[in-house]
PDB file of C-alpha atoms in Angstrom:
ATOM      1  CA  UNK A   1     104.531 351.965   0.520  1.00 45.00           C
ATOM      2  CA  UNK A   2     102.052 351.031  -2.218  1.00 44.00           C
ATOM      3  CA  UNK A   3     104.042 353.148  -4.678  1.00 43.00           C
ATOM      4  CA  UNK A   4     107.240 351.303  -3.717  1.00 44.00           C
ATOM      5  CA  UNK A   5     105.561 347.940  -4.182  1.00 41.00           C
ATOM      6  CA  UNK A   6     104.341 348.851  -7.659  1.00 46.00           C
ATOM      7  CA  UNK A   7     107.724 350.225  -8.658  1.00 45.00           C
ATOM      8  CA  UNK A   8     109.498 347.055  -7.526  1.00 48.00           C
ATOM      9  CA  UNK A   9     106.931 344.941  -9.390  1.00 45.00           C
ATOM     10  CA  UNK A  10     107.442 346.937 -12.542  1.00 43.00           C
ATOM     11  CA  UNK A  11     111.232 346.658 -12.212  1.00 42.00           C
ATOM     12  CA  UNK A  12     110.940 342.886 -11.703  1.00 45.00           C
ATOM     13  CA  UNK A  13     108.702 342.521 -14.733  1.00 41.00           C
ATOM     14  CA  UNK A  14     111.088 344.640 -16.774  1.00 44.00           C
ATOM     15  CA  UNK A  15     114.022 342.444 -15.779  1.00 42.00           C
ATOM     16  CA  UNK A  16     112.080 339.273 -16.615  1.00 42.00           C
ATOM     17  CA  UNK A  17     111.013 340.696 -19.982  1.00 40.00           C
ATOM     18  CA  UNK A  18     114.541 341.866 -20.721  1.00 51.00           C
ATOM     19  CA  UNK A  19     115.950 338.436 -19.957  1.00 47.00           C
ATOM     20  CA  UNK A  20     113.287 336.755 -22.116  1.00 45.00           C
ATOM     21  CA  UNK A  21     113.915 339.171 -24.984  1.00 48.00           C
ATOM     22  CA  UNK A  22     117.656 338.505 -24.875  1.00 48.00           C
ATOM     23  CA  UNK A  23     116.996 334.762 -24.864  1.00 48.00           C
ATOM     24  CA  UNK A  24     114.541 335.054 -27.770  1.00 44.00           C
ATOM     25  CA  UNK A  25     116.999 337.191 -29.690  1.00 44.00           C
ATOM     26  CA  UNK A  26     119.747 334.642 -29.100  1.00 42.00           C
ATOM     27  CA  UNK A  27     117.530 331.821 -30.362  1.00 40.00           C
ATOM     28  CA  UNK A  28     116.606 333.881 -33.443  1.00 40.00           C
ATOM     29  CA  UNK A  29     120.239 334.657 -34.183  1.00 41.00           C
ATOM     30  CA  UNK A  30     121.123 330.969 -33.884  1.00 39.00           C
ATOM     31  CA  UNK A  31     118.183 329.803 -36.008  1.00 45.00           C
ATOM     32  CA  UNK A  32     118.288 332.340 -38.811  1.00 53.00           C
ATOM     33  CA  UNK A  33     121.164 332.026 -41.279  1.00 69.00           C
ATOM     34  CA  UNK A  34     123.405 335.040 -41.535  1.00 85.00           C
ATOM     35  CA  UNK A  35     123.571 337.184 -44.658  1.00 85.00           C
ATOM     36  CA  UNK A  36     126.868 335.532 -45.560  1.00 88.00           C
ATOM     37  CA  UNK A  37     125.320 332.060 -45.217  1.00 88.00           C
ATOM     38  CA  UNK A  38     122.268 332.982 -47.288  1.00 86.00           C
ATOM     39  CA  UNK A  39     124.485 334.535 -49.943  1.00 88.00           C
ATOM     40  CA  UNK A  40     126.597 331.382 -50.007  1.00 89.00           C
ATOM     41  CA  UNK A  41     123.459 329.254 -50.410  1.00 88.00           C
ATOM     42  CA  UNK A  42     122.370 331.510 -53.279  1.00 86.00           C
ATOM     43  CA  UNK A  43     125.800 331.178 -54.910  1.00 89.00           C
ATOM     44  CA  UNK A  44     125.617 327.398 -54.642  1.00 90.00           C
ATOM     45  CA  UNK A  45     122.076 327.217 -56.024  1.00 87.00           C
ATOM     46  CA  UNK A  46     122.858 329.416 -59.033  1.00 84.00           C
ATOM     47  CA  UNK A  47     126.489 328.261 -59.476  1.00 87.00           C
ATOM     48  CA  UNK A  48     127.837 331.784 -59.005  1.00 89.00           C
ATOM     49  CA  UNK A  49     131.537 332.503 -58.387  1.00 89.00           C
ATOM     50  CA  UNK A  50     133.595 335.678 -57.940  1.00 90.00           C
ATOM     51  CA  UNK A  51     137.116 336.558 -58.946  1.00 90.00           C
ATOM     52  CA  UNK A  52     138.287 337.659 -55.493  1.00 91.00           C
ATOM     53  CA  UNK A  53     137.020 338.408 -51.937  1.00 90.00           C
ATOM     54  CA  UNK A  54     136.550 342.078 -52.813  1.00 91.00           C
ATOM     55  CA  UNK A  55     134.139 341.253 -55.631  1.00 91.00           C
ATOM     56  CA  UNK A  56     132.304 338.778 -53.417  1.00 90.00           C
ATOM     57  CA  UNK A  57     131.931 341.393 -50.663  1.00 90.00           C
ATOM     58  CA  UNK A  58     130.579 343.889 -53.194  1.00 90.00           C
ATOM     59  CA  UNK A  59     127.882 341.533 -54.466  1.00 90.00           C
ATOM     60  CA  UNK A  60     127.107 340.240 -50.981  1.00 89.00           C
ATOM     61  CA  UNK A  61     126.223 343.815 -50.032  1.00 90.00           C
ATOM     62  CA  UNK A  62     123.912 344.015 -53.058  1.00 89.00           C
ATOM     63  CA  UNK A  63     122.424 340.659 -52.064  1.00 87.00           C
ATOM     64  CA  UNK A  64     121.771 341.956 -48.531  1.00 87.00           C
ATOM     65  CA  UNK A  65     120.082 345.079 -49.908  1.00 86.00           C
ATOM     66  CA  UNK A  66     117.841 343.011 -52.188  1.00 84.00           C
ATOM     67  CA  UNK A  67     117.034 340.620 -49.347  1.00 82.00           C
ATOM     68  CA  UNK A  68     115.952 343.514 -47.138  1.00 83.00           C
ATOM     69  CA  UNK A  69     113.814 344.891 -49.968  1.00 80.00           C
ATOM     70  CA  UNK A  70     112.077 341.512 -50.347  1.00 78.00           C
ATOM     71  CA  UNK A  71     111.457 341.192 -46.600  1.00 78.00           C
ATOM     72  CA  UNK A  72     110.012 344.711 -46.473  1.00 76.00           C
ATOM     73  CA  UNK A  73     107.792 343.950 -49.472  1.00 72.00           C
ATOM     74  CA  UNK A  74     106.549 340.697 -47.927  1.00 69.00           C
ATOM     75  CA  UNK A  75     105.793 342.419 -44.630  1.00 68.00           C
ATOM     76  CA  UNK A  76     103.914 345.187 -46.450  1.00 60.00           C
ATOM     77  CA  UNK A  77     101.794 342.811 -48.545  1.00 58.00           C
ATOM     78  CA  UNK A  78     101.036 340.631 -45.508  1.00 54.00           C
ATOM     79  CA  UNK A  79      99.931 343.749 -43.609  1.00 46.00           C
ATOM     80  CA  UNK A  80      97.693 344.845 -46.482  1.00 50.00           C
ATOM     81  CA  UNK A  81      96.209 341.362 -46.726  1.00 54.00           C
ATOM     82  CA  UNK A  82      95.360 341.409 -43.019  1.00 48.00           C
ATOM     83  CA  UNK A  83      93.507 344.713 -43.500  1.00 44.00           C
ATOM     84  CA  UNK A  84      91.423 343.586 -46.463  1.00 49.00           C
ATOM     85  CA  UNK A  85      87.716 343.209 -45.668  1.00 45.00           C
ATOM     86  CA  UNK A  86      86.067 339.816 -45.871  1.00 45.00           C
ATOM     87  CA  UNK A  87      84.623 339.213 -49.356  1.00 43.00           C
ATOM     88  CA  UNK A  88      80.899 339.806 -49.602  1.00 37.00           C
ATOM     89  CA  UNK A  89      78.625 336.880 -50.391  1.00 38.00           C
ATOM     90  CA  UNK A  90      77.658 338.473 -53.698  1.00 36.00           C
ATOM     91  CA  UNK A  91      81.320 338.384 -54.825  1.00 37.00           C
ATOM     92  CA  UNK A  92      81.709 334.602 -54.532  1.00 37.00           C
ATOM     93  CA  UNK A  93      78.211 334.099 -55.902  1.00 34.00           C
ATOM     94  CA  UNK A  94      78.829 336.181 -59.022  1.00 39.00           C
ATOM     95  CA  UNK A  95      82.129 334.412 -59.686  1.00 40.00           C
ATOM     96  CA  UNK A  96      80.430 331.058 -59.237  1.00 43.00           C
ATOM     97  CA  UNK A  97      77.751 331.959 -61.769  1.00 45.00           C
ATOM     98  CA  UNK A  98      80.423 333.159 -64.169  1.00 45.00           C
ATOM     99  CA  UNK A  99      82.463 329.976 -63.797  1.00 48.00           C
ATOM    100  CA  UNK A 100      79.411 327.774 -64.412  1.00 52.00           C
ATOM    101  CA  UNK A 101      79.439 328.831 -68.068  1.00 64.00           C
ATOM    102  CA  UNK A 102      82.991 327.538 -68.646  1.00 71.00           C
ATOM    103  CA  UNK A 103      84.878 324.239 -68.252  1.00 74.00           C
ATOM    104  CA  UNK A 104      86.209 323.435 -64.775  1.00 78.00           C
ATOM    105  CA  UNK A 105      89.747 323.225 -66.162  1.00 79.00           C
ATOM    106  CA  UNK A 106      91.570 323.562 -69.447  1.00 81.00           C
ATOM    107  CA  UNK A 107      94.893 321.870 -70.239  1.00 82.00           C
ATOM    108  CA  UNK A 108      96.224 323.084 -73.577  1.00 79.00           C
ATOM    109  CA  UNK A 109      99.439 321.097 -73.071  1.00 81.00           C
ATOM    110  CA  UNK A 110      97.457 317.869 -72.748  1.00 82.00           C
ATOM    111  CA  UNK A 111      95.608 318.724 -75.954  1.00 80.00           C
ATOM    112  CA  UNK A 112      98.929 319.307 -77.742  1.00 78.00           C
ATOM    113  CA  UNK A 113      98.136 322.950 -78.454  1.00 77.00           C
ATOM    114  CA  UNK A 114     101.038 324.466 -76.494  1.00 77.00           C
ATOM    115  CA  UNK A 115     104.341 323.271 -75.041  1.00 71.00           C
ATOM    116  CA  UNK A 116     105.321 323.156 -71.391  1.00 69.00           C
ATOM    117  CA  UNK A 117     106.340 326.455 -69.786  1.00 65.00           C
ATOM    118  CA  UNK A 118     109.806 327.535 -70.916  1.00 63.00           C
ATOM    119  CA  UNK A 119     111.983 330.608 -71.112  1.00 58.00           C
ATOM    120  CA  UNK A 120     110.729 333.435 -73.286  1.00 58.00           C
ATOM    121  CA  UNK A 121     113.043 333.061 -76.269  1.00 60.00           C
ATOM    122  CA  UNK A 122     113.038 335.590 -79.079  1.00 60.00           C
ATOM    123  CA  UNK A 123     113.286 336.061 -82.854  1.00 61.00           C
ATOM    124  CA  UNK A 124     116.733 336.694 -84.333  1.00 63.00           C
ATOM    125  CA  UNK A 125     115.138 337.613 -87.649  1.00 69.00           C
ATOM    126  CA  UNK A 126     112.515 340.046 -86.351  1.00 70.00           C
ATOM    127  CA  UNK A 127     113.791 343.582 -85.852  1.00 66.00           C
ATOM    128  CA  UNK A 128     110.413 345.038 -84.843  1.00 67.00           C
ATOM    129  CA  UNK A 129     109.491 343.164 -81.643  1.00 62.00           C
ATOM    130  CA  UNK A 130     111.705 345.066 -79.162  1.00 60.00           C
ATOM    131  CA  UNK A 131     113.209 341.734 -78.173  1.00 60.00           C
ATOM    132  CA  UNK A 132     115.920 343.324 -76.027  1.00 60.00           C
ATOM    133  CA  UNK A 133     113.299 345.217 -74.002  1.00 61.00           C
ATOM    134  CA  UNK A 134     110.938 342.396 -73.172  1.00 63.00           C
ATOM    135  CA  UNK A 135     109.200 342.167 -76.507  1.00 69.00           C
ATOM    136  CA  UNK A 136     105.608 342.482 -77.648  1.00 76.00           C
ATOM    137  CA  UNK A 137     103.543 339.478 -78.756  1.00 80.00           C
ATOM    138  CA  UNK A 138     101.521 341.399 -81.346  1.00 82.00           C
ATOM    139  CA  UNK A 139     104.632 342.344 -83.330  1.00 82.00           C
ATOM    140  CA  UNK A 140     105.861 338.754 -83.020  1.00 82.00           C
ATOM    141  CA  UNK A 141     102.548 337.489 -84.390  1.00 85.00           C
ATOM    142  CA  UNK A 142     102.796 339.970 -87.254  1.00 87.00           C
ATOM    143  CA  UNK A 143     106.286 338.648 -88.029  1.00 84.00           C
ATOM    144  CA  UNK A 144     104.964 335.064 -88.194  1.00 86.00           C
ATOM    145  CA  UNK A 145     102.129 336.112 -90.512  1.00 89.00           C
ATOM    146  CA  UNK A 146     104.458 338.210 -92.673  1.00 87.00           C
ATOM    147  CA  UNK A 147     106.964 335.344 -92.913  1.00 86.00           C
ATOM    148  CA  UNK A 148     104.187 332.827 -93.577  1.00 89.00           C
ATOM    149  CA  UNK A 149     105.278 330.690 -90.650  1.00 87.00           C
ATOM    150  CA  UNK A 150     107.876 330.088 -87.952  1.00 84.00           C
ATOM    151  CA  UNK A 151     110.594 327.484 -87.420  1.00 83.00           C
ATOM    152  CA  UNK A 152     110.606 325.018 -84.526  1.00 80.00           C
ATOM    153  CA  UNK A 153     112.894 325.151 -81.490  1.00 78.00           C
ATOM    154  CA  UNK A 154     114.753 322.078 -82.794  1.00 82.00           C
ATOM    155  CA  UNK A 155     115.342 323.701 -86.167  1.00 84.00           C
ATOM    156  CA  UNK A 156     116.278 327.180 -84.969  1.00 80.00           C
ATOM    157  CA  UNK A 157     117.245 326.992 -81.294  1.00 77.00           C
ATOM    158  CA  UNK A 158     117.279 329.943 -78.898  1.00 74.00           C
ATOM    159  CA  UNK A 159     120.767 330.841 -77.579  1.00 71.00           C
ATOM    160  CA  UNK A 160     120.108 333.851 -75.342  1.00 66.00           C
ATOM    161  CA  UNK A 161     122.448 336.260 -77.125  1.00 68.00           C
ATOM    162  CA  UNK A 162     122.569 338.579 -80.127  1.00 70.00           C
ATOM    163  CA  UNK A 163     123.115 336.564 -83.302  1.00 72.00           C
ATOM    164  CA  UNK A 164     122.851 337.147 -87.033  1.00 79.00           C
ATOM    165  CA  UNK A 165     119.609 336.017 -88.626  1.00 80.00           C
ATOM    166  CA  UNK A 166     119.894 332.601 -90.237  1.00 80.00           C
ATOM    167  CA  UNK A 167     117.424 333.013 -93.089  1.00 81.00           C
ATOM    168  CA  UNK A 168     117.772 329.371 -94.144  1.00 85.00           C
ATOM    169  CA  UNK A 169     116.730 327.991 -90.749  1.00 84.00           C
ATOM    170  CA  UNK A 170     114.083 330.672 -90.308  1.00 80.00           C
ATOM    171  CA  UNK A 171     112.463 329.589 -93.582  1.00 84.00           C
ATOM    172  CA  UNK A 172     111.969 325.990 -92.368  1.00 86.00           C
ATOM    173  CA  UNK A 173     108.465 326.677 -91.112  1.00 86.00           C
ATOM    174  CA  UNK A 174     106.834 324.271 -88.680  1.00 83.00           C
ATOM    175  CA  UNK A 175     103.573 326.112 -88.117  1.00 83.00           C
ATOM    176  CA  UNK A 176     101.628 329.162 -89.260  1.00 86.00           C
ATOM    177  CA  UNK A 177      98.985 331.496 -87.887  1.00 84.00           C
ATOM    178  CA  UNK A 178      96.274 333.294 -89.830  1.00 86.00           C
ATOM    179  CA  UNK A 179      95.715 336.174 -87.445  1.00 86.00           C
ATOM    180  CA  UNK A 180      95.235 337.340 -83.884  1.00 86.00           C
ATOM    181  CA  UNK A 181      93.024 339.685 -81.885  1.00 86.00           C
ATOM    182  CA  UNK A 182      93.248 341.614 -78.617  1.00 85.00           C
ATOM    183  CA  UNK A 183      91.034 340.324 -75.809  1.00 87.00           C
ATOM    184  CA  UNK A 184      88.708 343.011 -74.384  1.00 86.00           C
ATOM    185  CA  UNK A 185      89.316 343.823 -70.706  1.00 84.00           C
ATOM    186  CA  UNK A 186      87.407 341.910 -68.050  1.00 84.00           C
ATOM    187  CA  UNK A 187      87.458 338.454 -66.460  1.00 82.00           C
ATOM    188  CA  UNK A 188      84.457 337.284 -68.489  1.00 84.00           C
ATOM    189  CA  UNK A 189      86.132 338.083 -71.803  1.00 86.00           C
ATOM    190  CA  UNK A 190      89.413 336.557 -70.651  1.00 85.00           C
ATOM    191  CA  UNK A 191      87.742 333.292 -69.628  1.00 85.00           C
ATOM    192  CA  UNK A 192      85.927 333.120 -72.959  1.00 85.00           C
ATOM    193  CA  UNK A 193      89.210 333.570 -74.825  1.00 86.00           C
ATOM    194  CA  UNK A 194      91.087 330.973 -72.745  1.00 85.00           C
ATOM    195  CA  UNK A 195      88.274 328.466 -73.244  1.00 83.00           C
ATOM    196  CA  UNK A 196      88.672 328.791 -77.025  1.00 82.00           C
ATOM    197  CA  UNK A 197      92.443 328.917 -77.515  1.00 82.00           C
ATOM    198  CA  UNK A 198      95.766 329.892 -75.904  1.00 82.00           C
ATOM    199  CA  UNK A 199      96.341 333.578 -75.168  1.00 84.00           C
ATOM    200  CA  UNK A 200      99.425 335.743 -74.775  1.00 83.00           C
ATOM    201  CA  UNK A 201      99.742 337.867 -71.625  1.00 81.00           C
ATOM    202  CA  UNK A 202     102.040 340.868 -71.211  1.00 78.00           C
ATOM    203  CA  UNK A 203     103.183 342.001 -67.763  1.00 77.00           C
ATOM    204  CA  UNK A 204     105.532 344.751 -66.643  1.00 74.00           C
ATOM    205  CA  UNK A 205     108.634 342.804 -65.617  1.00 73.00           C
ATOM    206  CA  UNK A 206     110.937 345.798 -65.162  1.00 71.00           C
ATOM    207  CA  UNK A 207     109.882 346.514 -61.558  1.00 75.00           C
ATOM    208  CA  UNK A 208     112.165 345.505 -58.723  1.00 74.00           C
ATOM    209  CA  UNK A 209     109.358 343.644 -56.959  1.00 77.00           C
ATOM    210  CA  UNK A 210     108.731 341.354 -59.933  1.00 77.00           C
ATOM    211  CA  UNK A 211     112.441 340.851 -60.601  1.00 74.00           C
ATOM    212  CA  UNK A 212     112.816 339.644 -57.002  1.00 76.00           C
ATOM    213  CA  UNK A 213     109.972 337.122 -57.409  1.00 76.00           C
ATOM    214  CA  UNK A 214     110.847 333.435 -57.030  1.00 75.00           C
ATOM    215  CA  UNK A 215     107.704 331.371 -56.392  1.00 76.00           C
ATOM    216  CA  UNK A 216     104.163 331.472 -55.096  1.00 78.00           C
ATOM    217  CA  UNK A 217     101.421 334.010 -55.792  1.00 78.00           C
ATOM    218  CA  UNK A 218     102.759 337.442 -56.741  1.00 76.00           C
ATOM    219  CA  UNK A 219     100.713 340.249 -55.190  1.00 75.00           C
ATOM    220  CA  UNK A 220     102.776 343.190 -56.366  1.00 72.00           C
ATOM    221  CA  UNK A 221     102.298 345.549 -59.297  1.00 69.00           C
ATOM    222  CA  UNK A 222     102.672 343.771 -62.639  1.00 65.00           C
ATOM    223  CA  UNK A 223     101.612 346.696 -64.797  1.00 63.00           C
ATOM    224  CA  UNK A 224      98.229 345.287 -65.765  1.00 57.00           C
TER     225      UNK A 224
END
């Protein structure tokens, strides 16, 4: 009789759980936008249109695949973060001592040293900087030194496409640089460099994780 009682209890609990799970699933389905809705929101945000329903269906499938990749990546990074040990007291202490030797904050824009963040841009007249493959700042700096200066954005605007070098505009130099140097590895050296002047940072942007990035702190592999 005891066995029968336990079996009935288990069956009852299973039925209750099953009903709750179906209800929760229904609420989730109602609350979460469908792939089609999310794709439509993305199209609206980025002003994207397609020639016909077939093309839209093709790119909606790609959108769904990318969305799944992002969700899997987020779940993986959140799992890893939950498994990280608590930082030791010596870690925060050493960083505090390091930070004490430098300013609390540095705003190069406020000082007029650099502009606000903008798109990368590139040099039409520099054939050595691998501009179609991301580019390298050191070759760009060498171009500026070799040309004895560089034109301003207003003088020689960036258009985001292959164009013929306009030597006349390129020769209207707005500023010059005398040289540059690579910063040795390490947070200490990096903070010293930033405290003195702006720095150029290169990251590996060809990975799918980085190309799917939109906002917030990126915890994936950036090649550095």
